[in-house]
């Protein structure tokens, strides 16, 4: 079932012209719109369904620097800086709390992996440290006797997926942006080789730039625009508990489980290292690009063949501007969670920490995560179409680094000095792209 998310009403009128159209109302799109509006840019955000309705409200709610790919660490550091002031910036509760995050290690091999990451990350002055024995037990009572060590980052935090993207969207509106929900963008238009507008199901909007923050839908959108974006979807499964007394305040992950305390007193819980990758036609089209990642993460991704192969086989990949699109046919992706995976997490957590033994599951849900071949997002302009920017492929990291990603995307669109080096996120790293003509 779909998790709860704060509602955001749509503005009634579609503007005839704005400076920038943001496609997608998840946390990336909402934060991009917020920072663009704060720069004085005229912005319209178009969301085919509801703000934060897909993965932005279905994730774990972690806001971390720890364990990031080294290319993402500067963006994660900037995001945490922004998260700390996000309640004040938006005038709303995003749920951010700097409660720390800990990765629990069951073997010395896991400790060695954490130490290797820390050695590489020290160049960024990350606030992470390795704990053992009494120090670990003081941080998370009971852990010292069950785990050999843990990596702890006290300045990492957590936030509430149900609140965050809507809060940023409302703040963007207060800064002058237009919010349009149930308003799918069917295609971008170009004139003289660069972006000149978009056609939505509710009419055309002239603009000078478009930011695609479409999450799991981005590859399909790009394909109809003539751009081959390498991106697949994987299924994450999550459940939340009823309020639970006596549980830990810190956010933690072991080899099998992950948990985060919620503002309502319950916990968001998931099975770590067990996302499901449904085999689809794109799985075979992109096999060579994803093969290194599959080999590197062998055992952490569960392949599955079933209904989704045929659903995506039947999904149209091309459409005319006057036709209803797949974005209008499916307003909100709401996949069923894999209950067997959630049971594994529940059983492991109950055995490890007695406080969770009596937990009551309030609801569970699934979410489709947009994944690139190197599990690092694409943030930047598409060279083949000036004025067309991507902010997608966050590979399960988008919630935590969402504010920084939105700030970076806004800087690039506005032509300002980027808040972090954008080079690691350039689209061109995937090789040359063949672009067909855009009508």
PDB file of N, CA and C in Angstrom, residues 270-319:
ATOM      1  N   UNK A 270      13.673  -2.007   7.293  1.00  0.00           N
ATOM      2  CA  UNK A 270      13.854  -2.654   5.989  1.00  0.00           C
ATOM      3  C   UNK A 270      14.917  -3.736   6.105  1.00  0.00           C
ATOM      4  N   UNK A 271      14.963  -4.567   5.094  1.00  0.00           N
ATOM      5  CA  UNK A 271      16.001  -5.599   4.959  1.00  0.00           C
ATOM      6  C   UNK A 271      17.125  -5.007   4.131  1.00  0.00           C
ATOM      7  N   UNK A 272      18.319  -4.912   4.688  1.00  0.00           N
ATOM      8  CA  UNK A 272      19.451  -4.378   3.937  1.00  0.00           C
ATOM      9  C   UNK A 272      19.953  -5.383   2.901  1.00  0.00           C
ATOM     10  N   UNK A 273      20.518  -4.852   1.832  1.00  0.00           N
ATOM     11  CA  UNK A 273      21.219  -5.655   0.825  1.00  0.00           C
ATOM     12  C   UNK A 273      20.334  -6.733   0.205  1.00  0.00           C
ATOM     13  N   UNK A 274      19.080  -6.382  -0.057  1.00  0.00           N
ATOM     14  CA  UNK A 274      18.180  -7.390  -0.625  1.00  0.00           C
ATOM     15  C   UNK A 274      17.123  -6.759  -1.526  1.00  0.00           C
ATOM     16  N   UNK A 275      17.510  -5.735  -2.303  1.00  0.00           N
ATOM     17  CA  UNK A 275      16.567  -5.169  -3.251  1.00  0.00           C
ATOM     18  C   UNK A 275      16.314  -6.150  -4.392  1.00  0.00           C
ATOM     19  N   UNK A 276      15.115  -6.095  -4.938  1.00  0.00           N
ATOM     20  CA  UNK A 276      14.703  -7.007  -6.007  1.00  0.00           C
ATOM     21  C   UNK A 276      14.824  -6.293  -7.352  1.00  0.00           C
ATOM     22  N   UNK A 277      15.529  -6.902  -8.277  1.00  0.00           N
ATOM     23  CA  UNK A 277      15.636  -6.379  -9.639  1.00  0.00           C
ATOM     24  C   UNK A 277      14.797  -7.270 -10.553  1.00  0.00           C
ATOM     25  N   UNK A 278      13.627  -6.787 -10.925  1.00  0.00           N
ATOM     26  CA  UNK A 278      12.791  -7.527 -11.861  1.00  0.00           C
ATOM     27  C   UNK A 278      13.412  -7.463 -13.247  1.00  0.00           C
ATOM     28  N   UNK A 279      13.532  -8.601 -13.885  1.00  0.00           N
ATOM     29  CA  UNK A 279      14.039  -8.629 -15.257  1.00  0.00           C
ATOM     30  C   UNK A 279      12.989  -8.051 -16.200  1.00  0.00           C
ATOM     31  N   UNK A 280      13.411  -7.102 -17.007  1.00  0.00           N
ATOM     32  CA  UNK A 280      12.530  -6.427 -17.958  1.00  0.00           C
ATOM     33  C   UNK A 280      13.246  -6.352 -19.295  1.00  0.00           C
ATOM     34  N   UNK A 281      12.567  -5.918 -20.343  1.00  0.00           N
ATOM     35  CA  UNK A 281      13.276  -5.754 -21.625  1.00  0.00           C
ATOM     36  C   UNK A 281      14.496  -4.848 -21.508  1.00  0.00           C
ATOM     37  N   UNK A 282      14.417  -3.792 -20.690  1.00  0.00           N
ATOM     38  CA  UNK A 282      15.576  -2.912 -20.518  1.00  0.00           C
ATOM     39  C   UNK A 282      16.736  -3.615 -19.824  1.00  0.00           C
ATOM     40  N   UNK A 283      16.449  -4.615 -19.009  1.00  0.00           N
ATOM     41  CA  UNK A 283      17.534  -5.362 -18.360  1.00  0.00           C
ATOM     42  C   UNK A 283      18.461  -5.977 -19.400  1.00  0.00           C
ATOM     43  N   UNK A 284      17.902  -6.422 -20.493  1.00  0.00           N
ATOM     44  CA  UNK A 284      18.701  -7.035 -21.560  1.00  0.00           C
ATOM     45  C   UNK A 284      19.310  -5.974 -22.478  1.00  0.00           C
ATOM     46  N   UNK A 285      18.574  -4.902 -22.724  1.00  0.00           N
ATOM     47  CA  UNK A 285      19.117  -3.818 -23.549  1.00  0.00           C
ATOM     48  C   UNK A 285      20.353  -3.194 -22.901  1.00  0.00           C
ATOM     49  N   UNK A 286      20.370  -3.123 -21.574  1.00  0.00           N
ATOM     50  CA  UNK A 286      21.437  -2.436 -20.851  1.00  0.00           C
ATOM     51  C   UNK A 286      22.382  -3.390 -20.128  1.00  0.00           C
ATOM     52  N   UNK A 287      22.306  -4.676 -20.459  1.00  0.00           N
ATOM     53  CA  UNK A 287      23.043  -5.689 -19.700  1.00  0.00           C
ATOM     54  C   UNK A 287      24.537  -5.389 -19.610  1.00  0.00           C
ATOM     55  N   UNK A 288      25.159  -5.035 -20.720  1.00  0.00           N
ATOM     56  CA  UNK A 288      26.608  -4.837 -20.719  1.00  0.00           C
ATOM     57  C   UNK A 288      27.015  -3.680 -19.810  1.00  0.00           C
ATOM     58  N   UNK A 289      26.183  -2.640 -19.742  1.00  0.00           N
ATOM     59  CA  UNK A 289      26.521  -1.498 -18.894  1.00  0.00           C
ATOM     60  C   UNK A 289      26.380  -1.828 -17.410  1.00  0.00           C
ATOM     61  N   UNK A 290      25.454  -2.723 -17.075  1.00  0.00           N
ATOM     62  CA  UNK A 290      25.198  -3.034 -15.667  1.00  0.00           C
ATOM     63  C   UNK A 290      25.960  -4.259 -15.171  1.00  0.00           C
ATOM     64  N   UNK A 291      26.581  -4.993 -16.078  1.00  0.00           N
ATOM     65  CA  UNK A 291      27.246  -6.237 -15.680  1.00  0.00           C
ATOM     66  C   UNK A 291      28.321  -6.033 -14.604  1.00  0.00           C
ATOM     67  N   UNK A 292      29.179  -5.006 -14.686  1.00  0.00           N
ATOM     68  CA  UNK A 292      30.163  -4.809 -13.612  1.00  0.00           C
ATOM     69  C   UNK A 292      29.532  -4.600 -12.240  1.00  0.00           C
ATOM     70  N   UNK A 293      28.424  -3.851 -12.184  1.00  0.00           N
ATOM     71  CA  UNK A 293      27.741  -3.623 -10.906  1.00  0.00           C
ATOM     72  C   UNK A 293      27.126  -4.909 -10.375  1.00  0.00           C
ATOM     73  N   UNK A 294      26.551  -5.705 -11.263  1.00  0.00           N
ATOM     74  CA  UNK A 294      25.966  -6.974 -10.833  1.00  0.00           C
ATOM     75  C   UNK A 294      27.032  -7.898 -10.250  1.00  0.00           C
ATOM     76  N   UNK A 295      28.200  -7.926 -10.875  1.00  0.00           N
ATOM     77  CA  UNK A 295      29.273  -8.767 -10.361  1.00  0.00           C
ATOM     78  C   UNK A 295      29.776  -8.255  -9.016  1.00  0.00           C
ATOM     79  N   UNK A 296      29.916  -6.945  -8.908  1.00  0.00           N
ATOM     80  CA  UNK A 296      30.446  -6.353  -7.680  1.00  0.00           C
ATOM     81  C   UNK A 296      29.481  -6.527  -6.497  1.00  0.00           C
ATOM     82  N   UNK A 297      28.182  -6.512  -6.791  1.00  0.00           N
ATOM     83  CA  UNK A 297      27.168  -6.609  -5.731  1.00  0.00           C
ATOM     84  C   UNK A 297      26.467  -7.965  -5.735  1.00  0.00           C
ATOM     85  N   UNK A 298      27.187  -8.975  -6.174  1.00  0.00           N
ATOM     86  CA  UNK A 298      26.601 -10.314  -6.219  1.00  0.00           C
ATOM     87  C   UNK A 298      26.119 -10.718  -4.825  1.00  0.00           C
ATOM     88  N   UNK A 299      24.889 -11.179  -4.751  1.00  0.00           N
ATOM     89  CA  UNK A 299      24.311 -11.584  -3.476  1.00  0.00           C
ATOM     90  C   UNK A 299      23.484 -10.509  -2.810  1.00  0.00           C
ATOM     91  N   UNK A 300      23.643  -9.237  -3.245  1.00  0.00           N
ATOM     92  CA  UNK A 300      22.879  -8.144  -2.644  1.00  0.00           C
ATOM     93  C   UNK A 300      21.664  -7.765  -3.484  1.00  0.00           C
ATOM     94  N   UNK A 301      21.631  -8.213  -4.738  1.00  0.00           N
ATOM     95  CA  UNK A 301      20.514  -7.921  -5.635  1.00  0.00           C
ATOM     96  C   UNK A 301      19.839  -9.233  -6.007  1.00  0.00           C
ATOM     97  N   UNK A 302      18.546  -9.309  -5.799  1.00  0.00           N
ATOM     98  CA  UNK A 302      17.801 -10.529  -6.077  1.00  0.00           C
ATOM     99  C   UNK A 302      17.050 -10.377  -7.403  1.00  0.00           C
ATOM    100  N   UNK A 303      17.460 -11.141  -8.390  1.00  0.00           N
ATOM    101  CA  UNK A 303      16.833 -11.081  -9.699  1.00  0.00           C
ATOM    102  C   UNK A 303      15.515 -11.845  -9.681  1.00  0.00           C
ATOM    103  N   UNK A 304      14.549 -11.336 -10.431  1.00  0.00           N
ATOM    104  CA  UNK A 304      13.227 -11.966 -10.455  1.00  0.00           C
ATOM    105  C   UNK A 304      12.619 -11.779 -11.842  1.00  0.00           C
ATOM    106  N   UNK A 305      12.018 -12.825 -12.347  1.00  0.00           N
ATOM    107  CA  UNK A 305      11.321 -12.751 -13.627  1.00  0.00           C
ATOM    108  C   UNK A 305       9.839 -12.984 -13.365  1.00  0.00           C
ATOM    109  N   UNK A 306       9.013 -12.064 -13.878  1.00  0.00           N
ATOM    110  CA  UNK A 306       7.580 -12.212 -13.648  1.00  0.00           C
ATOM    111  C   UNK A 306       6.775 -11.186 -14.411  1.00  0.00           C
ATOM    112  N   UNK A 307       5.724 -10.718 -13.775  1.00  0.00           N
ATOM    113  CA  UNK A 307       4.726  -9.872 -14.427  1.00  0.00           C
ATOM    114  C   UNK A 307       5.309  -8.569 -14.957  1.00  0.00           C
ATOM    115  N   UNK A 308       6.294  -7.995 -14.257  1.00  0.00           N
ATOM    116  CA  UNK A 308       6.801  -6.699 -14.679  1.00  0.00           C
ATOM    117  C   UNK A 308       7.476  -6.750 -16.042  1.00  0.00           C
ATOM    118  N   UNK A 309       8.036  -7.898 -16.417  1.00  0.00           N
ATOM    119  CA  UNK A 309       8.627  -8.010 -17.748  1.00  0.00           C
ATOM    120  C   UNK A 309       7.577  -7.718 -18.808  1.00  0.00           C
ATOM    121  N   UNK A 310       6.425  -8.300 -18.664  1.00  0.00           N
ATOM    122  CA  UNK A 310       5.373  -8.153 -19.670  1.00  0.00           C
ATOM    123  C   UNK A 310       4.691  -6.788 -19.565  1.00  0.00           C
ATOM    124  N   UNK A 311       4.593  -6.229 -18.346  1.00  0.00           N
ATOM    125  CA  UNK A 311       4.041  -4.886 -18.193  1.00  0.00           C
ATOM    126  C   UNK A 311       4.906  -3.867 -18.935  1.00  0.00           C
ATOM    127  N   UNK A 312       6.224  -3.972 -18.779  1.00  0.00           N
ATOM    128  CA  UNK A 312       7.096  -3.018 -19.447  1.00  0.00           C
ATOM    129  C   UNK A 312       7.209  -3.312 -20.938  1.00  0.00           C
ATOM    130  N   UNK A 313       7.080  -4.572 -21.304  1.00  0.00           N
ATOM    131  CA  UNK A 313       7.064  -4.911 -22.731  1.00  0.00           C
ATOM    132  C   UNK A 313       5.889  -4.235 -23.434  1.00  0.00           C
ATOM    133  N   UNK A 314       4.752  -4.157 -22.754  1.00  0.00           N
ATOM    134  CA  UNK A 314       3.549  -3.552 -23.341  1.00  0.00           C
ATOM    135  C   UNK A 314       3.528  -2.031 -23.235  1.00  0.00           C
ATOM    136  N   UNK A 315       4.388  -1.447 -22.403  1.00  0.00           N
ATOM    137  CA  UNK A 315       4.391   0.002 -22.226  1.00  0.00           C
ATOM    138  C   UNK A 315       4.913   0.690 -23.481  1.00  0.00           C
ATOM    139  N   UNK A 316       4.164   1.651 -23.953  1.00  0.00           N
ATOM    140  CA  UNK A 316       4.577   2.369 -25.164  1.00  0.00           C
ATOM    141  C   UNK A 316       5.846   3.176 -24.878  1.00  0.00           C
ATOM    142  N   UNK A 317       6.766   3.191 -25.824  1.00  0.00           N
ATOM    143  CA  UNK A 317       8.015   3.928 -25.690  1.00  0.00           C
ATOM    144  C   UNK A 317       8.030   5.179 -26.560  1.00  0.00           C
ATOM    145  N   UNK A 318       7.035   5.343 -27.405  1.00  0.00           N
ATOM    146  CA  UNK A 318       6.908   6.524 -28.252  1.00  0.00           C
ATOM    147  C   UNK A 318       5.442   6.950 -28.276  1.00  0.00           C
ATOM    148  N   UNK A 319       5.220   8.252 -28.333  1.00  0.00           N
ATOM    149  CA  UNK A 319       3.857   8.757 -28.396  1.00  0.00           C
ATOM    150  C   UNK A 319       3.873  10.158 -28.999  1.00  0.00           C
TER     151      UNK A 319
END
